[in-house]
Amino acid sequence: AQSVTQPDIHITVSEGASLELRCNYSYGATPYLFWYVQSPGQGLQLLLKYFSGDTLVQGIKGFEAEFKRSQSSFNLRKPSVHWSDAAEYFCAVGATGGSYIPTFGRGTSLIVHP
Amino acid sequence: EAQVTQNPRYLITVTGKKLTVTCSQNMNHEYMSWYRQDPGLGLRQIYYSMNVEVTDKGDVPEGYKVSRKEKRNFPLILESPSPNQTSLYFCASSPRTANEKLFFGSGTQLSVL
């Protein structure tokens, strides 16, 4: 069965600092990989998606993520964080192996200090 | 505007009183799904539907029902709610499958007393 691990429950950064949120997945082949963001009181919004091709994926709001097969990782990065980036971030593995059920990580809460 | 609309946003009810949370999308999407979000557990899928009259269980279907009589609507039914169903619920849709961009509703916060 596939699984997703987001090892950091909370991350605190200063505005303008760089950001990296970690995501590790467990699946035998290359899965569909996603990062979603949830602002307070809102639904989830897709930041970016990877399935094949270039392992560095560009998303919305200045985010990018890098797929590393050898490490089973799909970490999310942003070079300079804005206060409006404070939110909950979810990594997800898409439906695989005949299943139609995606798997979400537990989420990482990003706190941005002025 | 393309959107997924859930109602209500907040709901407080008592144990055993049947309730329905509505979900509607205006994007002609085939795939629709329901999730619950609990602290420390992320999102877990309750049910999904690949098209009209086609529904199937997700990871946590116990205590829930769904129906898909029209393409745009996918209501979530709790026939006898219990306190352990207190949670934040999200409806989501995509053009065809779970491996495309999911469009989420704004959520329904349910409290079962």
XYZ file of C-alpha atoms in Angstrom:
227
model
C 0.000 0.000 0.000
C 1.176 3.502 -0.719
C 1.937 5.967 2.054
C 3.041 9.567 2.479
C 5.141 10.974 5.304
C 5.492 14.638 6.134
C 7.981 14.552 9.002
C 7.498 18.143 10.146
C 4.236 19.041 11.877
C 5.182 22.719 12.160
C 7.781 24.830 10.392
C 8.562 28.402 11.419
C 10.429 30.759 9.104
C 11.024 34.472 8.923
C 9.533 36.460 6.098
C 11.995 36.588 3.218
C 13.782 33.400 4.254
C 13.876 30.288 2.103
C 11.587 27.354 2.747
C 11.747 23.613 2.271
C 8.929 21.284 3.300
C 9.723 17.605 3.298
C 7.669 14.794 1.829
C 8.565 11.110 1.522
C 6.411 8.537 -0.155
C 6.272 4.790 -0.289
C 5.298 3.158 -3.578
C 6.984 0.631 -5.866
C 6.887 2.666 -9.044
C 6.779 6.381 -9.825
C 3.513 7.702 -8.506
C 1.591 10.847 -9.244
C 2.754 13.385 -6.645
C 1.014 16.550 -5.541
C 1.410 19.473 -3.182
C -1.703 21.264 -1.970
C -2.026 24.344 0.233
C -4.853 25.060 2.649
C -5.250 28.635 3.862
C -7.216 29.154 7.085
C -10.923 28.502 6.564
C -10.431 27.471 2.956
C -10.402 24.330 0.901
C -7.224 22.898 -0.582
C -5.622 24.423 -3.649
C -3.193 22.618 -5.931
C 0.317 24.112 -5.929
C 1.961 21.665 -8.320
C 1.928 18.117 -9.641
C 4.492 15.606 -10.918
C 4.221 12.356 -12.803
C 6.998 12.200 -15.339
C 9.482 14.370 -17.176
C 11.619 17.051 -15.605
C 12.118 16.220 -11.941
C 12.015 19.897 -10.948
C 8.423 21.074 -11.135
C 7.325 24.688 -11.053
C 4.050 25.597 -9.443
C 1.927 28.567 -8.581
C 2.784 31.288 -6.037
C 6.538 30.845 -6.691
C 6.749 27.289 -5.329
C 8.738 24.444 -6.835
C 9.270 20.816 -5.925
C 11.931 18.288 -6.810
C 11.265 14.596 -7.318
C 14.146 12.396 -6.164
C 13.522 8.762 -6.956
C 16.563 7.525 -5.008
C 15.267 9.173 -1.836
C 11.543 8.629 -2.493
C 11.115 12.320 -1.810
C 9.172 15.202 -3.274
C 10.192 18.248 -1.249
C 8.545 21.618 -1.711
C 10.670 24.759 -1.850
C 10.321 28.497 -2.105
C 13.298 30.875 -2.213
C 11.663 33.749 -0.322
C 8.617 33.307 1.894
C 5.884 35.928 2.179
C 3.615 36.370 5.186
C 0.681 35.255 3.023
C 2.316 31.824 2.628
C 1.341 30.941 6.202
C -0.937 27.926 5.735
C -1.171 24.161 5.986
C 0.646 22.231 3.253
C -0.250 18.717 2.188
C 1.767 16.314 0.106
C -0.244 13.622 -1.666
C 0.306 10.489 -3.690
C -2.206 9.890 -6.432
C -4.322 6.824 -6.988
C -2.117 3.941 -8.083
C -2.197 0.233 -8.856
C -5.868 0.097 -9.815
C -6.990 2.102 -6.804
C -8.898 5.342 -7.233
C -8.000 6.629 -3.782
C -5.243 9.219 -3.326
C -3.242 9.304 -0.110
C -2.560 12.552 1.715
C 0.137 13.261 4.239
C -0.722 14.607 7.668
C 0.211 18.135 6.691
C 2.839 20.687 7.698
C 1.758 23.947 9.255
C 3.873 26.882 8.082
C 4.252 29.823 10.440
C 5.796 32.989 9.046
C 7.375 35.535 11.400
C 7.602 39.174 10.278
C -16.862 30.994 -11.928
C -15.701 27.362 -11.760
C -16.278 26.092 -8.275
C -17.277 23.342 -5.892
C -19.988 24.440 -3.505
C -20.617 22.745 -0.190
C -23.423 23.456 2.225
C -23.662 24.121 5.058
C -20.307 25.565 6.198
C -21.039 24.774 9.828
C -23.384 22.206 11.303
C -24.066 21.217 14.891
C -26.296 18.229 15.446
C -27.058 15.516 17.963
C -26.294 11.833 17.917
C -28.633 9.842 15.690
C -30.232 12.725 13.793
C -29.877 12.115 10.062
C -28.161 14.837 8.083
C -27.040 15.566 4.542
C -24.138 17.710 3.393
C -24.572 18.876 -0.165
C -21.864 19.232 -2.791
C -22.286 20.665 -6.258
C -19.773 21.428 -9.019
C -20.309 23.506 -12.155
C -17.362 22.209 -14.205
C -18.967 19.090 -15.732
C -16.467 16.939 -13.833
C -16.877 13.179 -13.858
C -14.887 12.420 -10.682
C -16.185 13.562 -7.300
C -15.109 12.583 -3.814
C -15.567 13.247 -0.107
C -12.826 13.592 2.510
C -12.680 14.124 6.205
C -9.870 16.091 7.813
C -8.872 15.392 11.381
C -5.950 16.943 13.281
C -2.777 14.932 12.815
C -4.395 12.597 10.294
C -4.508 14.719 7.154
C -7.289 14.029 4.676
C -8.862 10.627 4.352
C -11.186 9.724 1.534
C -14.691 8.587 2.496
C -16.319 7.837 -0.865
C -15.702 8.651 -4.486
C -17.671 8.578 -7.710
C -16.293 8.089 -11.208
C -19.535 9.167 -12.873
C -23.306 9.228 -12.517
C -24.612 6.183 -10.640
C -21.027 4.937 -10.050
C -19.820 5.221 -6.456
C -17.296 3.317 -4.378
C -15.805 3.258 -0.895
C -12.724 5.171 0.073
C -10.554 4.495 3.097
C -13.097 5.414 5.810
C -16.647 4.752 4.519
C -18.234 3.382 7.716
C -21.217 5.435 8.850
C -21.558 7.361 5.583
C -23.609 7.076 2.415
C -23.430 8.892 -0.899
C -25.401 9.077 -4.088
C -24.672 10.392 -7.582
C -27.956 10.798 -9.417
C -26.790 13.837 -11.356
C -23.329 14.639 -12.630
C -23.058 17.919 -10.741
C -24.241 16.766 -7.290
C -22.663 14.380 -4.800
C -24.336 14.593 -1.380
C -22.868 13.005 1.738
C -25.401 11.387 4.040
C -24.950 10.517 7.694
C -27.988 8.443 8.608
C -27.159 8.125 12.307
C -24.316 10.492 13.179
C -22.090 9.732 16.138
C -19.587 11.953 17.997
C -16.632 10.274 16.266
C -17.911 11.766 13.003
C -17.196 15.252 14.301
C -14.763 16.500 11.701
C -14.070 18.917 8.857
C -15.456 17.573 5.593
C -14.386 18.446 2.072
C -15.906 17.651 -1.262
C -13.611 17.621 -4.306
C -13.968 17.060 -8.030
C -11.749 16.600 -11.076
C -12.363 16.145 -14.790
C -11.910 12.364 -14.764
C -9.716 10.823 -12.088
C -8.019 11.371 -8.733
C -4.706 11.840 -10.563
C -5.717 15.165 -12.000
C -6.016 18.474 -10.192
C -8.654 18.198 -7.504
C -10.941 21.192 -7.004
C -12.013 21.445 -3.376
C -15.017 23.003 -1.737
C -14.590 25.330 1.242
C -15.425 22.643 3.765
C -18.160 21.763 6.244
C -17.334 21.760 9.944
C -19.581 19.172 11.576
C -20.026 18.754 15.314
C -22.030 15.799 16.607
C -23.001 16.156 20.267
